[in-house]
Tab-separated table of C-alpha atoms (C1' of nucleotides) in Angstrom:
chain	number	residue	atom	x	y	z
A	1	UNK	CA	-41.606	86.622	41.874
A	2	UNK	CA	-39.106	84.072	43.498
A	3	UNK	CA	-36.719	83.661	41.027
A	4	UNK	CA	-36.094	85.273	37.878
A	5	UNK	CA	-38.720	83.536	35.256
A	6	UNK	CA	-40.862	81.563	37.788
A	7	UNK	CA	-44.275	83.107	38.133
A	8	UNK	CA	-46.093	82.356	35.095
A	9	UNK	CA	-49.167	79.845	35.468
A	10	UNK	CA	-48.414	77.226	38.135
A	11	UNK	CA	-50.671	74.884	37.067
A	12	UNK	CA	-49.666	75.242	33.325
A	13	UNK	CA	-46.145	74.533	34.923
A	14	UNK	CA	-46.838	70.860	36.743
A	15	UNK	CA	-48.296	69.889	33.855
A	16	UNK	CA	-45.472	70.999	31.551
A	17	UNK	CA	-43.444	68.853	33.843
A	18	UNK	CA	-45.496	65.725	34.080
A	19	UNK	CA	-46.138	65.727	30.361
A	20	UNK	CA	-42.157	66.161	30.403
A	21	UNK	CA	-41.302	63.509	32.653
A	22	UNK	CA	-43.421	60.420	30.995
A	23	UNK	CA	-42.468	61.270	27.572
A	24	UNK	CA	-38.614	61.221	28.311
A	25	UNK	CA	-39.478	58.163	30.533
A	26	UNK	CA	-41.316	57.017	27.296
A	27	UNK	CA	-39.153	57.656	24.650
A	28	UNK	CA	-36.004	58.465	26.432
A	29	UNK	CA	-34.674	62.237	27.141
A	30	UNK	CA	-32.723	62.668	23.735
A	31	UNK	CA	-35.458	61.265	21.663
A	32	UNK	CA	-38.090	63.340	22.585
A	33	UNK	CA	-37.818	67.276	21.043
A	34	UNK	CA	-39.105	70.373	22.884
A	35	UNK	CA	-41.433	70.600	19.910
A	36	UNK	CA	-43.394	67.171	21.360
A	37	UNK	CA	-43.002	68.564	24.611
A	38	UNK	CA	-45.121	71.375	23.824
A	39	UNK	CA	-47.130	69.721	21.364
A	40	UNK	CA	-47.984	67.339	23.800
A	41	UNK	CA	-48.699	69.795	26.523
A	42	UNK	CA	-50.447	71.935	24.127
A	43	UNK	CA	-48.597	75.143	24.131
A	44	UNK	CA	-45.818	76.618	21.889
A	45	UNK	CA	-42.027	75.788	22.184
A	46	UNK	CA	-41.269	79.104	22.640
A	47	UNK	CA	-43.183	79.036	25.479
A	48	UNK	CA	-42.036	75.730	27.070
A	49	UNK	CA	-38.808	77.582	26.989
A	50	UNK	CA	-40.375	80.389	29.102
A	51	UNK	CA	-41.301	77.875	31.772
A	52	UNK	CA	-37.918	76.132	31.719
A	53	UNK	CA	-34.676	77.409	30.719
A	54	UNK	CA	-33.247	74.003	29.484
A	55	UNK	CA	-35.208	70.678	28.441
A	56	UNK	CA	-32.971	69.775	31.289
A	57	UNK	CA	-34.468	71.265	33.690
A	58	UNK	CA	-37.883	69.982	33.161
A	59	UNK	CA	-37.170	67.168	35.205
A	60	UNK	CA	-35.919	68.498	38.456
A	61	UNK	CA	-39.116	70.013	39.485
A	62	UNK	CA	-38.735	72.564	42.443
A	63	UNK	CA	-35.232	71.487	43.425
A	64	UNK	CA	-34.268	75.345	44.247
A	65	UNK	CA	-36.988	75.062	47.397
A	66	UNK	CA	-34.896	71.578	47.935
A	67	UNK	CA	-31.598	72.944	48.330
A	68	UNK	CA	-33.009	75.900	50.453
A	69	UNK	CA	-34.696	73.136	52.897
A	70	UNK	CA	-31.460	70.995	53.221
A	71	UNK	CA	-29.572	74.755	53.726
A	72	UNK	CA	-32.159	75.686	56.648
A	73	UNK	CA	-31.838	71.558	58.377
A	74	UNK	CA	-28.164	72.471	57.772
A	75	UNK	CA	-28.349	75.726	59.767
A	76	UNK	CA	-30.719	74.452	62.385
A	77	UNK	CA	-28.462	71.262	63.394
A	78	UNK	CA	-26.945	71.303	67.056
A	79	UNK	CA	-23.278	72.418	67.522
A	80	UNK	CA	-23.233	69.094	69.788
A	81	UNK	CA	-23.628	66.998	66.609
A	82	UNK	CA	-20.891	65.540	65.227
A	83	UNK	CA	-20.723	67.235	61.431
A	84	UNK	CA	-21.329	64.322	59.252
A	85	UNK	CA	-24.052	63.574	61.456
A	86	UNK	CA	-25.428	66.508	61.041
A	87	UNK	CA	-25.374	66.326	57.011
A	88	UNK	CA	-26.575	63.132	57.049
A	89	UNK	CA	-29.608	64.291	59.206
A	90	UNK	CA	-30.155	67.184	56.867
A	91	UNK	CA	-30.353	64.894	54.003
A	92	UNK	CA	-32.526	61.951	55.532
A	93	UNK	CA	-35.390	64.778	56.447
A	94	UNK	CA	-35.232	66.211	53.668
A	95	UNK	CA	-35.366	63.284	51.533
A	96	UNK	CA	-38.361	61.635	53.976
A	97	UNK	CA	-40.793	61.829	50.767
A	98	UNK	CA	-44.565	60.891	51.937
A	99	UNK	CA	-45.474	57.508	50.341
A	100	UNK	CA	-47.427	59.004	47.571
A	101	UNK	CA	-44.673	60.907	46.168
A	102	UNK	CA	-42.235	58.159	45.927
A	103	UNK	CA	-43.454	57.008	42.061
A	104	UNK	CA	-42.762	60.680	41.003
A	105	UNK	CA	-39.201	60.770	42.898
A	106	UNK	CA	-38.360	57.313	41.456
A	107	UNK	CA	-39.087	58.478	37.900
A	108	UNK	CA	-37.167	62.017	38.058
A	109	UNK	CA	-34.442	60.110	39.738
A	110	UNK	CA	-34.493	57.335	36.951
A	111	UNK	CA	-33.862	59.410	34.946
A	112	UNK	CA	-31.765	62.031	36.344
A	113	UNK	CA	-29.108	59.124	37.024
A	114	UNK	CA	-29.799	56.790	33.426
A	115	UNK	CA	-29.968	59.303	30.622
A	116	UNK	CA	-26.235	60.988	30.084
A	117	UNK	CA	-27.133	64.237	29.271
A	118	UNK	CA	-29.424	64.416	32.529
A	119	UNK	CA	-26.544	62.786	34.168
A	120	UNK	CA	-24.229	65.851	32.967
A	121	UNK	CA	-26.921	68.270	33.419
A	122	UNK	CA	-27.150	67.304	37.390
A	123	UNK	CA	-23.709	68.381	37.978
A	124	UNK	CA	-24.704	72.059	37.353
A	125	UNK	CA	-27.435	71.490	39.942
A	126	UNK	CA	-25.843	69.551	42.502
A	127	UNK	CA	-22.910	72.311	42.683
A	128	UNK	CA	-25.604	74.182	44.899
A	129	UNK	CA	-25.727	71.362	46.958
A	130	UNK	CA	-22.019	71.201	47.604
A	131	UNK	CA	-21.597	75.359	47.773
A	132	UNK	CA	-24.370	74.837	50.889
A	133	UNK	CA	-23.113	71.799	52.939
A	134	UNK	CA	-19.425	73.103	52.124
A	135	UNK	CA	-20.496	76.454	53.825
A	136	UNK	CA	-22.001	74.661	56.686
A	137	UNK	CA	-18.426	72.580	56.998
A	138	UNK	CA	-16.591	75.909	56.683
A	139	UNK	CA	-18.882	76.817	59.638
A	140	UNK	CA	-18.585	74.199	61.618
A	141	UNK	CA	-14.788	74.261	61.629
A	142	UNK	CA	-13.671	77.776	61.479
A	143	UNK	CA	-11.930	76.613	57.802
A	144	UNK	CA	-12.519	78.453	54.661
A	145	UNK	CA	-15.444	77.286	52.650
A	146	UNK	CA	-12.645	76.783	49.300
A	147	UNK	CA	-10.401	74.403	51.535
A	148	UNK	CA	-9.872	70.785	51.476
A	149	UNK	CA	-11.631	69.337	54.213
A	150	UNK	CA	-15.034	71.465	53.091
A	151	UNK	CA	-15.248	70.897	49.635
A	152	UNK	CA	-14.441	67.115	49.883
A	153	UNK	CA	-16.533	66.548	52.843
A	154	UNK	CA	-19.057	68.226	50.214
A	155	UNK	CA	-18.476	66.006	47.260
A	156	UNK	CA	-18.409	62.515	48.975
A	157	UNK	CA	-21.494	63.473	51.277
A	158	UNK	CA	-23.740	64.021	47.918
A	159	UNK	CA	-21.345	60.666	46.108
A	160	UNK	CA	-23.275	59.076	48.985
A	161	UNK	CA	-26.371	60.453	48.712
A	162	UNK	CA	-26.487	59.680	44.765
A	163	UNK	CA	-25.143	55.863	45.499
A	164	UNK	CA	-27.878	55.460	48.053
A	165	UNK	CA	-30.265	56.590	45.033
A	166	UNK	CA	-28.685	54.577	42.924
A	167	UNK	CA	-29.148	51.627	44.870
A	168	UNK	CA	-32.730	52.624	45.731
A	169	UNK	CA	-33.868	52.603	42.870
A	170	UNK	CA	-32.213	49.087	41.590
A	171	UNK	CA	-34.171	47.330	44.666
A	172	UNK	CA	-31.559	47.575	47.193
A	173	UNK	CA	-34.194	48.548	49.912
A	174	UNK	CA	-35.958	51.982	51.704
A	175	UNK	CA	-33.859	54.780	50.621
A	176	UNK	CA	-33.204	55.947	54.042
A	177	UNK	CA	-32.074	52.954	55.062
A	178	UNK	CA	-29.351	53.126	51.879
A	179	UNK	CA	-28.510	57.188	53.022
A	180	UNK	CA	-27.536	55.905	56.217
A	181	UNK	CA	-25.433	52.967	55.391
A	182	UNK	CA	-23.510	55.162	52.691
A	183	UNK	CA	-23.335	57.717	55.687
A	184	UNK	CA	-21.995	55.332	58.351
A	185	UNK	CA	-19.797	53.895	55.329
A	186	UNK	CA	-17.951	57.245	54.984
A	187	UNK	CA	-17.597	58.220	58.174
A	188	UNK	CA	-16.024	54.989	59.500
A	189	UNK	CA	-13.576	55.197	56.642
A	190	UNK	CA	-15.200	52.147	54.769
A	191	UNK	CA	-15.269	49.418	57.111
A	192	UNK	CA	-16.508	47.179	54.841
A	193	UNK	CA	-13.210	46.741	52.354
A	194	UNK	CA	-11.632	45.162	55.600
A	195	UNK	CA	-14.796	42.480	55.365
A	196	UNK	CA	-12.973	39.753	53.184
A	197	UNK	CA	-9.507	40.759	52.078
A	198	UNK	CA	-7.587	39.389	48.726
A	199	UNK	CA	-9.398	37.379	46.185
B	1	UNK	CA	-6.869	52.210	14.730
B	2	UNK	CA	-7.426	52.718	19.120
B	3	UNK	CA	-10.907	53.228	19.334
B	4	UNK	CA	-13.712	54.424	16.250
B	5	UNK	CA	-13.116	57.846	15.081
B	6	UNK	CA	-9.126	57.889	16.360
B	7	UNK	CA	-7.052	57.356	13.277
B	8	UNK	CA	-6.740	60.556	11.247
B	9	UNK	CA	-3.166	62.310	11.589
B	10	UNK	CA	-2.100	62.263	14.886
B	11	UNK	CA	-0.034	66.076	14.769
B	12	UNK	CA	-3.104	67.670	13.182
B	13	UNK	CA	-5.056	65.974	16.561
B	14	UNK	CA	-2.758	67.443	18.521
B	15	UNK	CA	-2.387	70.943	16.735
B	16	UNK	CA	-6.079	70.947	17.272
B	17	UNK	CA	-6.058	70.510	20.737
B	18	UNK	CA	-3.401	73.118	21.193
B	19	UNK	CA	-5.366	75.585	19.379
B	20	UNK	CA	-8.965	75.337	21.121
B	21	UNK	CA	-7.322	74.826	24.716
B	22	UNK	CA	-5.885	78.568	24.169
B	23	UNK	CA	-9.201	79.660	22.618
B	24	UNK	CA	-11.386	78.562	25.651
B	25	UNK	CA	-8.743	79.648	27.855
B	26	UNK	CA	-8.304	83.641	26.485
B	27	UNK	CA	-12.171	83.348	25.622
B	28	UNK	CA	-14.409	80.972	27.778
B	29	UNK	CA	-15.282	77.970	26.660
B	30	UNK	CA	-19.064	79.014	25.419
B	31	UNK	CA	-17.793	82.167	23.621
B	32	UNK	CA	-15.820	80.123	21.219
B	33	UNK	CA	-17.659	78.721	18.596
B	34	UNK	CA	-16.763	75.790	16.403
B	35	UNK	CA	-16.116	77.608	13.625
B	36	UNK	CA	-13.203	80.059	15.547
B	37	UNK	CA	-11.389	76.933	16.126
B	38	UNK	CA	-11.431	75.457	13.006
B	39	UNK	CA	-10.233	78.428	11.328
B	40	UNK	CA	-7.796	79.195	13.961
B	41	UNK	CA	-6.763	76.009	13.279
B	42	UNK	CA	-6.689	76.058	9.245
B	43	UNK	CA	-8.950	73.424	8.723
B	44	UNK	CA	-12.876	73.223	8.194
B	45	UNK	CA	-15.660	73.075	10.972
B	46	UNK	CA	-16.582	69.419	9.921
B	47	UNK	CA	-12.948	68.167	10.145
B	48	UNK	CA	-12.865	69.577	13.443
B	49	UNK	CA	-16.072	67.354	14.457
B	50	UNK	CA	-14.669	64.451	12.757
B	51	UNK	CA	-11.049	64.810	15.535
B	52	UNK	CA	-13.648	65.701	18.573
B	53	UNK	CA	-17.017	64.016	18.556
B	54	UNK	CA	-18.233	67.124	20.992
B	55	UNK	CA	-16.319	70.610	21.384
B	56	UNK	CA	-15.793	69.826	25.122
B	57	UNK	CA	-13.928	67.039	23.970
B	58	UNK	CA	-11.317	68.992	22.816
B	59	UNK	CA	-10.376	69.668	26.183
B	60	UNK	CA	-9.386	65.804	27.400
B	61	UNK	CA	-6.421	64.859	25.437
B	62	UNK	CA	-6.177	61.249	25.716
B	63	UNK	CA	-8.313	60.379	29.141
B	64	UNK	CA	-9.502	57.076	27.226
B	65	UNK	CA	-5.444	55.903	27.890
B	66	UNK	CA	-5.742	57.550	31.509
B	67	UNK	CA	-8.205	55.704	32.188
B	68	UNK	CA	-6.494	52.541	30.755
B	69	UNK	CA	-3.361	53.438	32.776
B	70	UNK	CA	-5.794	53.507	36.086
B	71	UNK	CA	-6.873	50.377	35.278
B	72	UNK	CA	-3.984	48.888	35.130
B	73	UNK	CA	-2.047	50.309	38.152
B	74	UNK	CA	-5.730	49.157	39.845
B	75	UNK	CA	-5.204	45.819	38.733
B	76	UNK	CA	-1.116	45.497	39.452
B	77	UNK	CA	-2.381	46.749	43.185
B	78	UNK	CA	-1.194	43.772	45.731
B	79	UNK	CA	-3.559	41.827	47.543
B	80	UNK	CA	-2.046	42.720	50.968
B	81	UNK	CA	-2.487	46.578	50.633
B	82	UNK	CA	-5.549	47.843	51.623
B	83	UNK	CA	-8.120	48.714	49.325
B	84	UNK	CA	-8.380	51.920	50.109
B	85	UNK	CA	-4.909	52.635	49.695
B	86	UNK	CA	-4.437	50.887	46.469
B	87	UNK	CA	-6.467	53.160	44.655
B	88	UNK	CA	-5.018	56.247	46.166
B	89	UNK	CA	-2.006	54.525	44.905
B	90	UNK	CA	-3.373	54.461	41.446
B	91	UNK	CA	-4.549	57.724	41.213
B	92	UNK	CA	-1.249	59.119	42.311
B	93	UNK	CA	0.619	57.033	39.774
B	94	UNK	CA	-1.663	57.955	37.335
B	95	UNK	CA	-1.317	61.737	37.792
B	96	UNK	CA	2.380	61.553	38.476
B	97	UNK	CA	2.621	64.259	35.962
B	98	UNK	CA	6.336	65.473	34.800
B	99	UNK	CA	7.208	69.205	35.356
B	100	UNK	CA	7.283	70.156	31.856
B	101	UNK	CA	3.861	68.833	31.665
B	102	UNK	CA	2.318	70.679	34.576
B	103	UNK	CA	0.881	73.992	32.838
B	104	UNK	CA	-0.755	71.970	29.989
B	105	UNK	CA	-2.142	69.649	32.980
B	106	UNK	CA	-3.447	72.791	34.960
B	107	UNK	CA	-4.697	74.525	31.533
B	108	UNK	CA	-7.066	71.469	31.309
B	109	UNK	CA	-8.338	71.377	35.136
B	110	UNK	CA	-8.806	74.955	35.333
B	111	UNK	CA	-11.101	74.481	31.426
B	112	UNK	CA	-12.283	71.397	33.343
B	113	UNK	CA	-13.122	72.728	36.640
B	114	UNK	CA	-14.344	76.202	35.701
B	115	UNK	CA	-16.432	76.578	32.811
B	116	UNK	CA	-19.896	75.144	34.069
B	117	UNK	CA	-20.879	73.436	30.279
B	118	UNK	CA	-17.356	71.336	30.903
B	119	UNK	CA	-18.563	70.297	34.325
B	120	UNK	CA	-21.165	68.640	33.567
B	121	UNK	CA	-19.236	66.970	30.515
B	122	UNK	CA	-17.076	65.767	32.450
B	123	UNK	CA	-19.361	63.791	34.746
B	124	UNK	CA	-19.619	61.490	31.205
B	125	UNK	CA	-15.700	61.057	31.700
B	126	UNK	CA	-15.712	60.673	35.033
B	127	UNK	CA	-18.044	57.220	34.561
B	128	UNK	CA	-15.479	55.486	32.957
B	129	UNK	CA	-13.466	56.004	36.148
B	130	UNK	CA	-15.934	55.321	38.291
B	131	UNK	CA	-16.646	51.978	36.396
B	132	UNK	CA	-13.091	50.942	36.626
B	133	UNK	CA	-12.605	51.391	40.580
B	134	UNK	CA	-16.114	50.077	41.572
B	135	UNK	CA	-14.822	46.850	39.358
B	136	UNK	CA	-11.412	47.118	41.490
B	137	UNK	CA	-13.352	47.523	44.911
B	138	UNK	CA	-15.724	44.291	43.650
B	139	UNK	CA	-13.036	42.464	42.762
B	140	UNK	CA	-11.430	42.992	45.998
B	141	UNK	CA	-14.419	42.689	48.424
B	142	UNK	CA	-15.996	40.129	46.259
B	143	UNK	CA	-19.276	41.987	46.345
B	144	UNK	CA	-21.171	42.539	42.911
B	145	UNK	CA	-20.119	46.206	41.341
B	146	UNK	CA	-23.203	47.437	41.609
B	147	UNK	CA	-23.767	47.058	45.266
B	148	UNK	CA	-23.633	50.374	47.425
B	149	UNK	CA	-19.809	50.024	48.625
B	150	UNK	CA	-18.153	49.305	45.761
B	151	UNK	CA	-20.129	52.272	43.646
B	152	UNK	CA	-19.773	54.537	47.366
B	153	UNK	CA	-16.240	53.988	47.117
B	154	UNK	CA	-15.387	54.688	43.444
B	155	UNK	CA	-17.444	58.133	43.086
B	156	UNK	CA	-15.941	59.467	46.741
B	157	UNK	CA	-12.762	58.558	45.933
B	158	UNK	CA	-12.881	60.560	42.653
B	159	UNK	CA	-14.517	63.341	44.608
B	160	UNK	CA	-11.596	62.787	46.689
B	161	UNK	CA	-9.491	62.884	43.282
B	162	UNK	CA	-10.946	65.872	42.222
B	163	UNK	CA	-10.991	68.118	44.997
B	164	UNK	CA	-7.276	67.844	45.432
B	165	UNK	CA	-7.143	69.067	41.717
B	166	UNK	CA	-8.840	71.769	42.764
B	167	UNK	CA	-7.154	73.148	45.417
B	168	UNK	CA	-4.372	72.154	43.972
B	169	UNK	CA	-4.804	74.730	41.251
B	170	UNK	CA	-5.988	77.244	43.455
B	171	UNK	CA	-2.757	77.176	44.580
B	172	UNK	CA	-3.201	74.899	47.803
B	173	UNK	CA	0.374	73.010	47.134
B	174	UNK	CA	1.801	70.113	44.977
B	175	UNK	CA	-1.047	68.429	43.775
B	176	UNK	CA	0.659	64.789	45.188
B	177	UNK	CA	0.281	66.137	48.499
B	178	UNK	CA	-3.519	67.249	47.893
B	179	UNK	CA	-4.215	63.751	46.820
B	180	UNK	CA	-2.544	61.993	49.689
B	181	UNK	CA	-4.657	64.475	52.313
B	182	UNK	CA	-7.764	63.744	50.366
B	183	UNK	CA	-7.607	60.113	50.696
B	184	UNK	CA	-6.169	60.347	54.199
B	185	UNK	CA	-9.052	62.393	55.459
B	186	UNK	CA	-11.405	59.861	53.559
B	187	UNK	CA	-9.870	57.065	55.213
B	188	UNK	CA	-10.106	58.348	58.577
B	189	UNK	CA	-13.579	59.270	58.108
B	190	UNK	CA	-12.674	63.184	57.892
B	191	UNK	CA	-10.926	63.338	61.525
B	192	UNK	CA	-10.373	67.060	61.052
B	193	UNK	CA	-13.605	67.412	61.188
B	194	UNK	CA	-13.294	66.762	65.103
B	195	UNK	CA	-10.769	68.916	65.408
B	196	UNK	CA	-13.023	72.705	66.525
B	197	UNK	CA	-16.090	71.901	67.700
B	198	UNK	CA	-18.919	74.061	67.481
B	199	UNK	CA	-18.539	77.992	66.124
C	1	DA	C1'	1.220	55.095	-17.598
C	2	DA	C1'	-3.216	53.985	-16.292
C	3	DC	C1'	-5.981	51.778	-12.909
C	4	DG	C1'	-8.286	51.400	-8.577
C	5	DC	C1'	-8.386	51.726	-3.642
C	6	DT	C1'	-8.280	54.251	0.621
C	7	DA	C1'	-7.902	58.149	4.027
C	8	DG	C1'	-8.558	62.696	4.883
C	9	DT	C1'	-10.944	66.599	3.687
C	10	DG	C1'	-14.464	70.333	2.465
C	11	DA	C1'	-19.100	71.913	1.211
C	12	DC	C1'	-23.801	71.668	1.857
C	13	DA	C1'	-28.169	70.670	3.865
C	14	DC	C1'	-30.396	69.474	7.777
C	15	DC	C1'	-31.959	68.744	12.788
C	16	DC	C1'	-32.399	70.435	17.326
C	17	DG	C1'	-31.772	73.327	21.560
C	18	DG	C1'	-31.991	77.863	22.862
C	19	DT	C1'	-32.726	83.225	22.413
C	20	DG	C1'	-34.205	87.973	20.935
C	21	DC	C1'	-37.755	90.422	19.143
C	22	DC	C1'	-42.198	91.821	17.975
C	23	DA	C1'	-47.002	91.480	17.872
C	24	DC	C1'	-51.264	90.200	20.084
C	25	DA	C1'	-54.829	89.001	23.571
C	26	DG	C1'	-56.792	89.306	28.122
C	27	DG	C1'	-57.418	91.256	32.696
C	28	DC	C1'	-57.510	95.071	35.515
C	29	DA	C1'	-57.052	99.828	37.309
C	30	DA	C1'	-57.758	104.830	36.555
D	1	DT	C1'	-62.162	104.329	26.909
D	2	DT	C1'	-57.413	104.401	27.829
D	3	DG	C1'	-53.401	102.464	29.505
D	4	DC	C1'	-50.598	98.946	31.555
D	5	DC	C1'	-48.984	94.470	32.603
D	6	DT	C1'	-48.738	89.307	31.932
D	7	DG	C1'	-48.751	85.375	29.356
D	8	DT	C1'	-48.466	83.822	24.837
D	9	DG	C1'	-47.241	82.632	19.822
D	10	DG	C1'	-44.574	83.347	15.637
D	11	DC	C1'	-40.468	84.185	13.463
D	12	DA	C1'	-35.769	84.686	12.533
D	13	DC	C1'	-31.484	83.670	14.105
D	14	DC	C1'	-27.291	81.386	16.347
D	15	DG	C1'	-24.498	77.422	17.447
D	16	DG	C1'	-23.534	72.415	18.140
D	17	DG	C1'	-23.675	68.276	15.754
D	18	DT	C1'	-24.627	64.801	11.717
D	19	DG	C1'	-25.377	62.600	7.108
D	20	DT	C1'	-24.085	62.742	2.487
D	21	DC	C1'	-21.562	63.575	-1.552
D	22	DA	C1'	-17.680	64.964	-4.168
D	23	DC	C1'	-12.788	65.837	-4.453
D	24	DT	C1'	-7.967	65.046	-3.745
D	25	DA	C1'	-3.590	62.782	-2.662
D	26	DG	C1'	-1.127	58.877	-1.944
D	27	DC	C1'	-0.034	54.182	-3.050
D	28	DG	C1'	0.273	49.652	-4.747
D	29	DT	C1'	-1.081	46.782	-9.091
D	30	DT	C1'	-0.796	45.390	-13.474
DNA sequence: AACGCTAGTGACACCCGGTGCCACAGGCAA
DNA sequence: TTGCCTGTGGCACCGGGTGTCACTAGCGTT
């Protein structure tokens, strides 16, 4: 009822995913065919294909509801707050996963950023992203959404987000505590290149 | 002789390119099939496969010696400039595009920028760049390439990168001029973002 | 001239992701 | 019972991509 092809069996549809998710963690994404997929799950390919429009998109569970929760923290922030701060906020609350969750997030994420084809896949999805903290830039400073100052504030905000992930999930630490130093990174202008200059 | 598959004749390559660029310009990228192009082009589908490992790479022309040429400006950079503005440097070198060359160049972006299948395709290109000025910014810094900075730096400087090419072809000026605002603003930690409060 | 080597090519079969279509089963209301 | 509506499977098909084999043209040897 929500979207176009999403309101066959839930329940049919977390498993889909979880079967999904550990064989392409398994086997790798490009190794495993929507025919094991369904095998595995014990429905028909055809079907699989009813749940998910891509093999793709297997993996990014309900990240539509994500993008509409960062889109509502974006349009609930103060007019007081400075802009990035306000994006940054948006992201940190609605990337405050409850402890449990955080294996699930690490594999989709593991994957999402290792396996090339997911990695080219995400760019489709994250252009939602972008369109929705562009729009809230736009708003914030009377500019067109298209402009310069939107768009890139757009595109380096989720570069940070993704290098925080990145670094999350190689050990470097809590993931909020990576959003906000990628945050506080970009909107100083990169202190940290003045740290030790030359070689 | 370059790199694996690069050694058949160089004018057919090219003739090639020519061909599918104007395809997947008059028809969308997805529309054209494999086939089209090799017949447009007088030769057989599997030829065409054996010039372009993918169809989307029919689109890049030589971005392996782009990204070569980045490297190199990256690594001619002087000490004494800032980090920051070396690789704007670069990138401006780099994409210091004669006139003559300028619709070919925008034929590209627009393929590059616009058809969604290309997007994400090019976020596989894009690595390579990324790889090359996290290495510069680790170099520099003398922080491992991995770490959140150097990585932070090299994907929102190519968001940087690219969203000058975009509004560059949406007709927002010379695309030097893009760049240099881009990096400016990302240096500065977006200061027009301070510039009208609230709504 | 005949030999052999190599590079480029075409034809074919095949795999896989994705789609359109039809047929079927189950639940549920009239 | 009849009808509808939803989820499902099967099948044929398209298009991107690959492995393999056979053919040709060029070229240097002897």
């Amino acid at each position: 009822m929500t979207t176009a092809q999403a309101d066959l069996r839930a329940d049919t549809r977390a498993r889909l995913e979880q079967v999904a998710l550990d064989l392409f963690t398994a086997e790798g994404f490009e190794r495993v065919t929507a025919d094991e997929i369904a095998e595995a799950a014990g429905i028909s390919r055809r079907t699989f294909f009813r749940y998910f429009p891509t093999k793709a998109d297997a993996v990014w569970g309900d990240f539509a509801g994500h993008v509409a929760r960062l889109e509502a923290r974006l349009a609930a922030t103060s007019p007081a707050q400075p802009v990035l701060a306000s994006i940054c906020a948006a992201y940190l609350e609605v990337n405050d996963y409850p402890p449990a969750q955080l294996p699930l997030l690490q594999q989709r994420m593991r994957l999402i950023l290792g396996e090339p084809a997911l990695q080219a896949h995400s760019q489709l999805r994250y252009a939602d992203v972008d369109r929705a903290v562009a729009a809230h830039v736009a708003r914030r400073t009377g500019v067109a959404p298209a402009a310069l100052v939107p768009r890139l504030v757009a595109t380096s905000t989720r570069a940070a987000a993704t290098t925080a992930f990145e670094v999350w999930l190689n050990g470097g630490g809590p993931l909020a505590d990576g959003l906000r130093r990628a945050f506080d990174e970009l909107a100083a202008g990169f202190p940290a290149l003045l740290a030790a200059p030359g070689h």
